[in-house]
Amino acid sequence: MKKKEKKQQNENPLHREYGLFRNIAFTLRNMIAYDKGFLFLVPLGVLCAPVLRYLWTFLSKFILDMVTGEGDPDGLLRLILLFAAVQTSATMLQTYFWNHIFWRYIRTRTAMLIRMNAKAMQIDFEHLEDPDVMDCFQKAHGACNSNNSGVEGMMRELTEFLRSLAVVLVGMFILGTLSPFAVVVMLVLAFVNFLVANHTNVVAKREVWDPLAPWWRKRYYFQNTTTNFKEAKDIRMFGLREWLLGRYRELNKIRYDAQKKNSKIWFWCSLFSVLLWVVSQAMVYAWLIYLVAEGRLGIGNFSLYLASSATFYGYISSLLNGISTLLARSRELDDYRSFLDFDGGDEKTEGKKLPKLPSYEFTFENVSFSYPKAERCALKNLSLTIKAGERLAVVGLNGAGKSTMIKLLLRLYEPTGGRILLNGVDIKEYDKRSYYEAFAPVFQQVELFAFPLEENVSMKEPGETDSAKAERCLIAAGFSEKLAALPYGLKTEMLKVIDDNGVDLSGGEKQKLALARALYKEAPVVILDEPTAALDALAEAKLYQDFDKLIGGKTAVYISHRLSSTQFCSRVAMFVDGEMAECGTHAELLEKDGAYAEMFRIQAQYYVESAEKEVAAYGEG
């Protein structure tokens, strides 16, 4: 079995096993780091547990001793009052313990969840398209997703283990005065129960829960798709409801089957545990009755040892099962720590800071790139120089490699072959965070964030946002009409996720907002990766030309599968099937009469037809 587990670990390089003791140390460090209150509360809970479990067992003994004539009647009242005072104090302290430790568990877990999400936002962009990395993230997310599993479950189980240990140690002392042999027998039976429970945990995780990692990712997709506003129109207009529900039911059947399998595994474990408990109690009863019959044990001590043995066995089983549960939580914590320790780039800052240079020139030297597990290169042997201050149009059909080239330039991906130079220096020598500052990208898919409009432009925190500058950039990007119509102007919240009165934007409005973002950043290099795909050809051409005037002497790269940007650009790079097929000025490529010229002729007729229709419409008006 160990060989099989090791083989599975080797097959998954993203998963690491840290071991129980290292995970306990990791948990304790995080508990103390995020909340110093644990230093007081955990010892308090450990102290209260044996007092509350055994206190009244002793009182029962003393009462029975008095009834049978073996005790001191005069001291009984004082004893009851003393026990009541101790019980009341311990109960109050334990109530304080439970009320104050519960929310600290949750606060620590959410802090660790934020830490994991911060990691997810820092790893290299390319990993977000790797299913193995996403499965690793999903497992880590599962380890932070509930009160009783993963990181919080580890905290709870560790605390309960220490409390159970205190009860067991006191029980061993009490029963040891009767028969050390009885203590050993109960320890052995409880240990056997522990071995079975631990093995069941291992089997359940390997056979049920680990294989479900892709299921959670798929469920998350279907959950979002069936409830997301963006997909709602397509679902209704194309009648996708029953089809999606069918797929959802098929997916949920996998979960149901896994749950049935898990229940079956644990049924046999629970049955075995009950049988061991019956055996242990039968042995204790038989031994105590024998001692009473022989006159070697009084009724008071019979009561004390009988109650103590039940408590002892229950807690030794709980303690050992707690070890099994700790091991299970430890394995879940492995998932969390594996993702945290995954070397995903994390915007490492050991590189040089990007200097403020008067100009930036980028050179692709025989650059190739393949997506993970892809059969062919998305970009092959690209050699191209983007000169400072020039306008470069990168054109080609969908899937030609245009966006891949931009992702490499932006360092969202790293080349699988060749290198990219910035003013003669390999861009890998710069730390990513400072490198990103050189670019103001506008992507095809424009995302709104649940922030006020002005922060959606600045992409900075409120205290760092220049409202006047954000307004100027919005007006320059053609957003002035929409801005005037917004209820709170620049302070209007976007989306309804956080603010019920939040506003969403149309596709064209989002594109203008994205252009305003690019203007606000004032980076020396501007990238437009097909942000105008939703516009018609003439509107796209006009927007490109207007924006080109706004960015002045900055370097600009325009990506499009339409040719509206090519005539005012310095050069045009034509991509076909992942390779740069042609490069030159618009006139040079037309004269060459190659792939670009053919594409231009095909598209030119649509520009002419659109223009004629527009003129006709104005004429009729």
XYZ file of C-alpha atoms in Angstrom:
621
model
C 0.000 0.000 0.000
C 2.830 2.411 0.834
C 4.421 1.730 -2.545
C 1.109 2.484 -4.248
C 0.717 5.786 -2.358
C 4.311 6.764 -3.126
C 3.760 5.939 -6.793
C 0.657 8.125 -6.865
C 2.596 10.951 -5.223
C 5.364 10.647 -7.793
C 2.754 10.771 -10.545
C 1.473 14.048 -9.084
C 4.473 16.354 -8.638
C 2.194 19.107 -7.292
C 1.311 17.085 -4.190
C 3.591 16.839 -1.156
C 3.231 14.928 2.100
C 4.494 16.831 5.141
C 3.713 14.368 7.919
C 1.546 14.710 11.010
C 4.057 16.373 13.333
C 5.128 18.994 10.799
C 1.493 19.759 10.063
C 0.725 20.070 13.786
C 3.609 22.522 14.129
C 2.358 24.413 11.042
C -1.146 24.587 12.534
C 0.036 25.802 15.929
C 2.227 28.476 14.327
C -0.695 29.791 12.306
C -3.108 29.694 15.254
C -0.729 31.777 17.369
C 0.237 34.046 14.463
C -3.369 34.959 13.641
C -4.750 35.016 17.202
C -2.733 35.088 20.441
C -5.927 34.212 22.373
C -5.277 30.532 21.632
C -2.323 30.632 24.042
C -4.786 31.096 26.935
C -7.895 29.320 25.660
C -6.407 25.947 24.689
C -4.785 25.300 28.132
C -8.021 26.438 29.785
C -10.041 23.883 27.798
C -7.510 21.137 28.590
C -7.758 21.886 32.332
C -11.568 21.892 32.422
C -12.094 18.618 30.527
C -10.965 16.029 33.194
C -12.490 18.043 36.051
C -15.947 17.976 34.469
C -15.662 14.313 33.440
C -14.589 12.779 36.758
C -15.765 15.194 39.459
C -19.236 13.764 40.082
C -17.959 10.225 39.756
C -16.055 10.808 42.997
C -19.071 12.438 44.626
C -21.184 9.361 43.827
C -18.533 7.201 45.479
C -18.584 9.270 48.658
C -22.400 9.231 48.848
C -22.530 5.456 48.436
C -19.801 5.081 51.063
C -21.939 7.091 53.458
C -25.078 5.054 52.719
C -23.201 1.793 53.271
C -21.658 3.111 56.452
C -18.160 3.513 55.120
C -18.110 7.302 54.853
C -18.280 10.349 57.130
C -21.866 11.789 57.163
C -20.754 15.030 58.858
C -18.424 15.976 56.027
C -20.808 15.062 53.192
C -22.593 18.448 53.058
C -19.278 20.301 52.973
C -18.094 17.924 50.250
C -21.239 18.499 48.155
C -20.854 22.270 48.481
C -17.180 22.035 47.505
C -17.980 19.857 44.491
C -20.784 22.218 43.463
C -18.433 25.208 43.618
C -15.766 23.411 41.558
C -18.398 22.189 39.077
C -19.871 25.679 38.688
C -16.453 27.280 38.202
C -15.317 24.627 35.700
C -18.614 24.856 33.782
C -18.384 28.635 33.535
C -14.765 28.454 32.401
C -15.608 25.794 29.812
C -18.546 27.879 28.550
C -16.149 30.804 28.206
C -13.728 28.497 26.389
C -16.288 27.308 23.817
C -17.784 30.754 23.232
C -14.422 32.384 22.616
C -12.531 29.693 20.725
C -15.162 28.965 18.061
C -14.946 32.268 16.218
C -11.156 32.260 16.518
C -11.040 29.009 14.545
C -13.105 30.648 11.807
C -11.031 33.828 11.792
C -7.810 31.828 11.449
C -9.269 29.683 8.656
C -10.482 32.714 6.694
C -7.059 34.331 7.098
C -5.461 31.192 5.685
C -8.058 31.170 2.886
C -7.089 34.737 1.998
C -3.459 33.636 1.992
C -4.324 30.859 -0.459
C -6.299 33.231 -2.698
C -3.375 35.662 -2.661
C -1.192 32.800 -3.869
C -3.697 32.036 -6.655
C -3.524 35.659 -7.831
C 0.273 35.634 -7.835
C 1.166 32.411 -9.644
C 2.199 32.714 -13.253
C -0.793 33.239 -15.511
C 0.008 30.183 -17.625
C -0.698 27.874 -14.662
C -4.334 29.003 -14.599
C -4.892 26.994 -17.783
C -3.196 23.851 -16.444
C -5.818 21.322 -15.193
C -3.308 19.760 -12.775
C -2.643 23.119 -11.116
C -6.352 23.877 -10.978
C -7.029 20.491 -9.356
C -4.299 21.288 -6.834
C -5.984 24.638 -6.143
C -9.385 22.962 -5.850
C -8.045 20.552 -3.215
C -6.474 23.461 -1.335
C -9.769 25.328 -1.514
C -11.545 22.249 -0.169
C -9.161 22.288 2.785
C -10.407 25.814 3.661
C -14.050 25.316 2.831
C -15.668 24.076 6.048
C -15.501 24.156 9.831
C -14.653 20.497 10.369
C -12.196 19.592 7.610
C -8.871 20.833 6.344
C -7.174 23.701 8.154
C -9.989 24.474 10.618
C -10.666 20.801 11.224
C -6.984 20.395 12.088
C -7.236 23.186 14.674
C -10.374 21.741 16.234
C -9.094 18.163 16.287
C -5.779 19.229 17.767
C -7.534 21.055 20.603
C -9.888 18.134 21.221
C -6.948 15.717 21.161
C -5.248 17.640 23.953
C -8.489 17.711 25.975
C -8.999 13.967 25.474
C -5.382 13.321 26.441
C -5.941 15.117 29.767
C -9.043 12.996 30.478
C -7.189 9.774 29.565
C -4.207 10.551 31.801
C -6.469 11.185 34.804
C -8.425 8.009 34.001
C -5.232 5.967 33.832
C -4.318 7.204 37.310
C -7.764 6.303 38.740
C -8.031 2.844 37.162
C -4.380 2.139 37.786
C -5.165 2.044 41.520
C -7.584 -0.826 40.788
C -5.812 -2.874 38.121
C -3.024 -1.803 35.771
C -3.866 -4.905 33.724
C -7.387 -3.614 33.031
C -5.896 -0.328 31.846
C -3.574 -2.198 29.449
C -6.423 -4.320 28.042
C -8.586 -1.281 27.356
C -5.631 0.505 25.778
C -5.029 -2.467 23.464
C -8.683 -2.686 22.415
C -8.858 1.051 21.805
C -5.606 0.903 19.801
C -7.015 -1.851 17.570
C -10.078 0.343 17.003
C -7.764 3.216 16.092
C -5.838 1.140 13.527
C -9.065 0.150 11.816
C -10.397 3.750 11.779
C -7.117 5.130 10.478
C -6.975 2.551 7.691
C -10.576 3.431 6.819
C -9.635 7.115 6.613
C -6.756 6.339 4.247
C -8.953 4.162 2.035
C -11.792 6.727 1.987
C -9.492 9.588 0.978
C -7.751 7.558 -1.714
C -10.818 5.813 -3.116
C -13.485 8.491 -2.636
C -12.316 12.037 -1.938
C -9.137 12.442 -3.991
C -10.821 11.235 -7.218
C -13.537 13.853 -6.607
C -11.151 16.819 -7.062
C -12.065 17.221 -10.777
C -15.731 16.805 -9.789
C -15.626 19.913 -7.577
C -14.079 21.937 -10.414
C -16.758 20.737 -12.880
C -19.545 21.303 -10.354
C -18.306 24.839 -9.771
C -18.483 25.449 -13.533
C -22.043 24.120 -13.886
C -23.157 25.924 -10.732
C -21.900 29.227 -12.121
C -23.107 28.604 -15.656
C -26.680 27.826 -14.622
C -26.937 30.863 -12.332
C -24.677 33.430 -14.013
C -26.272 36.476 -15.576
C -23.868 36.417 -18.533
C -25.040 32.986 -19.725
C -28.719 33.550 -18.896
C -29.671 34.964 -22.324
C -28.123 32.077 -24.269
C -29.699 29.499 -21.964
C -33.167 30.937 -22.572
C -32.874 31.772 -26.248
C -31.335 28.444 -27.265
C -33.334 26.274 -24.882
C -30.313 24.954 -22.985
C -32.112 24.484 -19.676
C -32.906 20.757 -19.903
C -29.560 19.949 -21.521
C -27.622 21.736 -18.788
C -29.751 20.188 -16.041
C -29.141 16.775 -17.586
C -25.397 17.315 -17.550
C -25.657 18.602 -13.981
C -27.588 15.460 -12.948
C -24.979 13.232 -14.581
C -22.267 15.073 -12.693
C -24.122 14.837 -9.393
C -24.566 11.082 -9.860
C -20.782 10.781 -9.585
C -20.992 12.569 -6.236
C -23.872 10.390 -5.016
C -22.060 7.195 -5.987
C -18.941 8.398 -4.183
C -20.982 9.214 -1.058
C -22.600 5.751 -1.082
C -19.180 4.173 -1.415
C -17.902 6.268 1.490
C -20.888 5.322 3.674
C -20.362 1.633 2.932
C -16.685 1.856 3.889
C -17.480 3.567 7.196
C -20.399 1.267 8.053
C -18.075 -1.688 8.571
C -15.637 0.432 10.536
C -18.414 1.684 12.855
C -19.761 -1.850 13.370
C -16.316 -3.100 14.377
C -15.909 -0.166 16.781
C -19.225 -0.936 18.548
C -18.257 -4.606 18.986
C -14.960 -3.620 20.626
C -16.786 -1.269 23.007
C -19.181 -4.054 24.035
C -16.263 -6.415 24.686
C -14.419 -3.847 26.832
C -17.450 -3.009 28.965
C -18.351 -6.676 29.461
C -14.839 -7.359 30.734
C -14.962 -4.413 33.168
C -18.398 -5.387 34.518
C -17.321 -8.993 35.016
C -14.125 -8.017 36.831
C -15.799 -5.457 39.139
C -18.700 -7.794 40.030
C -16.180 -10.517 40.839
C -14.281 -8.157 43.190
C -17.498 -7.094 44.958
C -18.595 -10.709 45.350
C -15.201 -11.577 46.848
C -15.536 -8.702 49.314
C -12.449 -6.998 47.943
C -14.333 -3.949 46.628
C -16.935 -1.702 48.232
C -20.072 -0.399 46.509
C -18.668 3.164 46.458
C -15.457 2.114 44.733
C -17.508 -0.163 42.425
C -19.414 2.925 41.297
C -16.212 4.976 40.942
C -14.336 2.404 38.868
C -17.346 1.464 36.742
C -18.070 5.070 35.746
C -14.379 5.871 35.366
C -13.765 2.852 33.135
C -16.593 3.873 30.801
C -15.233 7.402 30.638
C -11.665 6.140 30.244
C -12.437 3.735 27.395
C -14.600 6.319 25.676
C -11.829 8.876 25.840
C -8.956 6.544 24.999
C -10.964 5.543 21.912
C -11.668 9.195 21.269
C -7.989 9.980 21.737
C -6.802 7.288 19.342
C -9.583 8.020 16.873
C -8.519 11.629 17.274
C -5.086 10.568 16.054
C -6.769 8.933 13.061
C -8.815 12.083 12.478
C -5.711 14.220 12.911
C -4.003 12.118 10.252
C -7.017 12.631 7.968
C -6.996 16.387 8.594
C -3.224 16.323 8.119
C -3.654 14.752 4.697
C -6.126 17.520 3.821
C -3.679 20.083 5.153
C -1.113 18.524 2.791
C -3.373 19.681 -0.053
C -3.421 23.232 1.296
C 0.330 23.387 1.905
C 1.109 21.742 -1.446
C -0.592 24.606 -3.238
C 1.094 27.222 -1.044
C 4.497 25.658 -1.703
C 3.866 25.140 -5.410
C 6.516 27.042 -7.331
C 4.202 28.891 -9.648
C 6.346 31.962 -10.228
C 4.519 34.059 -7.632
C 5.747 37.298 -9.230
C 9.225 36.694 -7.857
C 11.062 39.888 -7.069
C 14.643 38.677 -7.053
C 15.117 40.098 -10.546
C 16.164 43.637 -11.411
C 13.719 46.497 -11.228
C 12.777 47.775 -14.656
C 14.556 51.120 -15.088
C 12.773 54.231 -16.283
C 14.122 54.433 -19.798
C 13.492 57.078 -22.484
C 12.427 54.323 -24.898
C 11.683 50.596 -24.886
C 12.547 48.289 -27.766
C 11.462 44.643 -27.684
C 13.068 41.874 -29.714
C 11.681 38.371 -30.173
C 14.566 36.004 -30.957
C 13.319 32.732 -32.461
C 10.525 32.531 -29.867
C 8.252 29.486 -29.687
C 5.530 28.537 -27.247
C 3.394 25.458 -26.609
C 0.481 25.352 -24.193
C 0.605 22.587 -21.550
C -0.323 19.186 -23.055
C -0.942 20.790 -26.466
C 0.010 18.752 -29.511
C 1.298 21.672 -31.581
C 3.030 24.985 -31.044
C 0.808 28.024 -30.619
C 3.739 30.173 -31.779
C 6.719 28.991 -33.820
C 10.117 30.580 -34.342
C 9.018 34.193 -34.086
C 11.727 36.767 -34.739
C 10.467 40.337 -34.581
C 11.564 43.714 -33.231
C 9.068 46.249 -31.876
C 10.797 49.607 -32.049
C 10.282 52.352 -29.514
C 7.427 54.694 -30.418
C 6.211 52.699 -33.398
C 2.721 51.434 -34.123
C 2.684 47.710 -34.861
C -0.454 46.012 -36.160
C -0.556 42.275 -35.517
C -3.210 40.668 -37.686
C -4.423 37.237 -38.683
C -7.370 34.935 -38.354
C -8.524 33.578 -34.993
C -6.071 31.034 -33.627
C -3.158 32.407 -35.659
C -1.047 33.093 -32.553
C -1.619 36.829 -32.132
C -2.826 36.773 -28.518
C -0.181 34.206 -27.586
C 2.494 36.598 -28.819
C 1.038 39.357 -26.628
C 0.867 37.099 -23.559
C 4.554 36.325 -24.075
C 5.395 40.013 -24.475
C 3.494 40.805 -21.267
C 5.181 37.872 -19.477
C 1.860 36.223 -18.726
C 3.602 33.238 -20.328
C 7.281 32.364 -20.629
C 8.615 31.150 -24.006
C 9.211 27.418 -24.344
C 11.905 28.279 -26.856
C 13.945 31.380 -27.728
C 13.942 34.601 -25.725
C 12.531 38.136 -25.618
C 14.836 41.111 -25.102
C 14.065 44.591 -23.796
C 16.714 47.000 -25.025
C 19.055 44.028 -25.428
C 18.369 42.527 -21.961
C 16.440 39.266 -21.510
C 13.117 40.214 -19.913
C 13.500 37.283 -17.478
C 16.157 39.313 -15.683
C 13.508 41.799 -14.503
C 11.097 41.054 -11.668
C 7.603 40.698 -13.025
C 5.882 43.311 -10.927
C 8.092 46.133 -12.150
C 8.018 44.705 -15.695
C 4.219 44.855 -15.732
C 4.422 48.588 -15.045
C 5.729 49.135 -18.575
C 2.425 48.064 -20.164
C -1.132 49.343 -20.380
C -3.071 46.452 -21.934
C -6.646 46.482 -23.184
C -7.929 42.942 -23.580
C -10.814 41.643 -25.657
C -12.681 40.399 -22.590
C -13.106 43.493 -20.436
C -13.753 42.667 -16.799
C -15.583 44.952 -14.389
C -14.777 44.801 -10.691
C -17.265 45.439 -7.894
C -15.654 48.822 -7.166
C -16.794 52.389 -7.889
C -16.348 53.535 -11.481
C -13.305 55.721 -10.752
C -11.471 52.780 -9.140
C -12.346 50.636 -12.153
C -10.440 53.220 -14.185
C -7.468 53.754 -11.883
C -7.298 50.091 -10.762
C -6.001 51.449 -7.469
C -7.295 51.745 -3.920
C -9.542 54.734 -3.056
C -6.775 56.719 -1.370
C -4.528 56.332 -4.419
C -7.161 57.169 -7.037
C -7.054 60.569 -8.748
C -10.737 61.275 -9.449
C -10.068 64.204 -11.779
C -7.628 62.168 -13.817
C -10.077 59.241 -14.018
C -12.768 61.595 -15.324
C -10.433 63.066 -17.959
C -9.505 59.586 -19.165
C -13.153 58.492 -19.379
C -14.086 61.564 -21.393
C -11.096 61.073 -23.704
C -12.171 57.446 -24.252
C -15.677 58.539 -25.317
C -17.427 57.610 -22.070
C -18.743 61.115 -21.264
C -22.373 60.472 -22.277
C -22.652 57.376 -20.085
C -20.814 59.123 -17.242
C -23.368 61.930 -17.237
C -26.203 59.398 -17.006
C -24.794 57.492 -14.018
C -26.609 58.244 -10.732
C -23.468 58.974 -8.705
C -21.029 59.774 -11.466
C -17.522 58.529 -10.741
C -18.686 57.164 -7.375
C -21.252 54.843 -8.975
C -20.678 51.246 -7.895
C -20.163 48.719 -10.669
C -22.080 45.408 -10.606
C -24.614 44.294 -8.021
C -22.345 41.822 -6.243
C -21.583 44.134 -3.306
C -23.939 47.087 -3.820
C -27.581 46.346 -4.698
C -27.694 49.609 -6.674
C -24.571 48.753 -8.683
C -24.564 49.344 -12.448
C -23.435 47.020 -15.223
C -22.163 48.296 -18.572
C -22.812 47.285 -22.145
C -20.084 45.687 -24.258
C -19.208 48.969 -25.983
C -19.182 50.868 -22.681
C -16.854 48.293 -21.140
C -14.467 48.710 -24.071
C -14.393 52.477 -23.565
C -13.768 51.937 -19.865
C -10.864 49.653 -20.742
C -9.386 52.339 -22.988
C -9.717 54.818 -20.121
C -7.780 52.379 -17.909
C -4.984 52.270 -20.444
C -4.847 56.075 -20.603
C -4.883 56.398 -16.811
C -1.926 54.065 -16.321
C 0.326 56.210 -18.561
C 2.576 53.240 -19.316
C 5.132 53.634 -22.144
C 3.732 50.635 -24.078
C 0.050 50.247 -24.978
C -1.412 46.896 -26.047
C -4.855 46.581 -27.634
C -5.715 42.886 -27.896
C -8.893 42.933 -30.007
C -10.878 45.074 -27.544
C -13.181 46.263 -30.325
C -14.260 42.857 -31.620
C -17.892 43.649 -30.749
C -17.904 46.793 -32.927
C -18.536 46.956 -36.654
C -15.584 47.542 -38.968
C -16.058 51.307 -39.431
C -16.639 51.952 -35.716
C -13.545 49.901 -34.916
C -11.430 51.862 -37.402
C -12.609 55.182 -35.967
C -12.006 54.106 -32.371
C -8.487 52.901 -33.200
C -7.643 56.184 -34.938
C -9.048 58.324 -32.105
C -7.217 56.285 -29.484
C -4.007 56.425 -31.494
C -4.085 60.212 -31.281
C -4.569 60.093 -27.503
C -1.505 57.964 -26.716
C 0.912 60.328 -28.449
C 4.449 59.024 -28.914
C 4.042 55.813 -26.931
C 4.752 52.408 -28.408
C 1.502 50.692 -29.394
C 0.648 47.190 -30.552
C -2.778 46.676 -32.112
C -4.062 43.094 -32.302
C -6.964 42.283 -34.589
C -8.282 39.747 -37.065
C -9.699 42.741 -38.961
C -7.507 45.227 -40.767
C -8.960 48.530 -39.550
C -5.760 49.437 -37.669
C -3.188 48.615 -40.314
C -3.193 51.711 -42.505
C -2.099 54.171 -39.798
C 0.418 51.762 -38.219
C 4.166 51.838 -38.911
C 4.265 48.128 -39.726
C 2.001 45.130 -40.040
C 2.847 41.593 -38.863
C 0.655 38.938 -40.475
C 0.278 35.684 -38.524
C -0.849 32.382 -40.032
C -1.048 29.088 -38.073
C 1.251 30.232 -35.288
C 3.912 31.756 -37.523
C 4.609 35.278 -38.727
C 4.006 34.874 -42.450
C 4.689 38.482 -43.491
C 5.906 41.741 -41.988
C 6.110 45.208 -43.518
C 4.150 48.374 -44.120
C 0.570 48.244 -45.335
C 1.654 49.337 -48.822
C 4.546 46.864 -48.963
C 2.339 43.938 -48.062
C -0.323 44.917 -50.575
C 2.355 45.094 -53.245
C 3.678 41.702 -52.192
C 0.206 40.280 -52.877
C 0.438 37.509 -50.273
C -1.769 36.377 -47.416
C -2.216 39.912 -46.069
C -3.257 41.347 -49.429
C -5.792 38.575 -49.912
C -7.245 39.135 -46.440
C -7.388 42.899 -47.043
C -9.224 42.499 -50.350
C -11.791 40.196 -48.758
C -12.430 42.615 -45.895
C -12.305 45.774 -48.021
C -15.640 44.996 -49.666
C -17.326 44.989 -46.230
C -15.852 48.383 -45.413
C -17.171 49.726 -48.739
C -20.603 48.149 -48.261
C -20.844 49.467 -44.689
C -19.845 52.944 -45.806
C -22.390 52.925 -48.652
C -25.158 51.811 -46.299
C -24.214 54.533 -43.824
C -24.281 57.208 -46.547
C -27.616 55.907 -47.813
C -29.074 56.011 -44.328
C -27.974 59.608 -43.818
C -29.340 60.482 -47.282
C -32.747 59.089 -46.427
C -32.717 61.032 -43.186
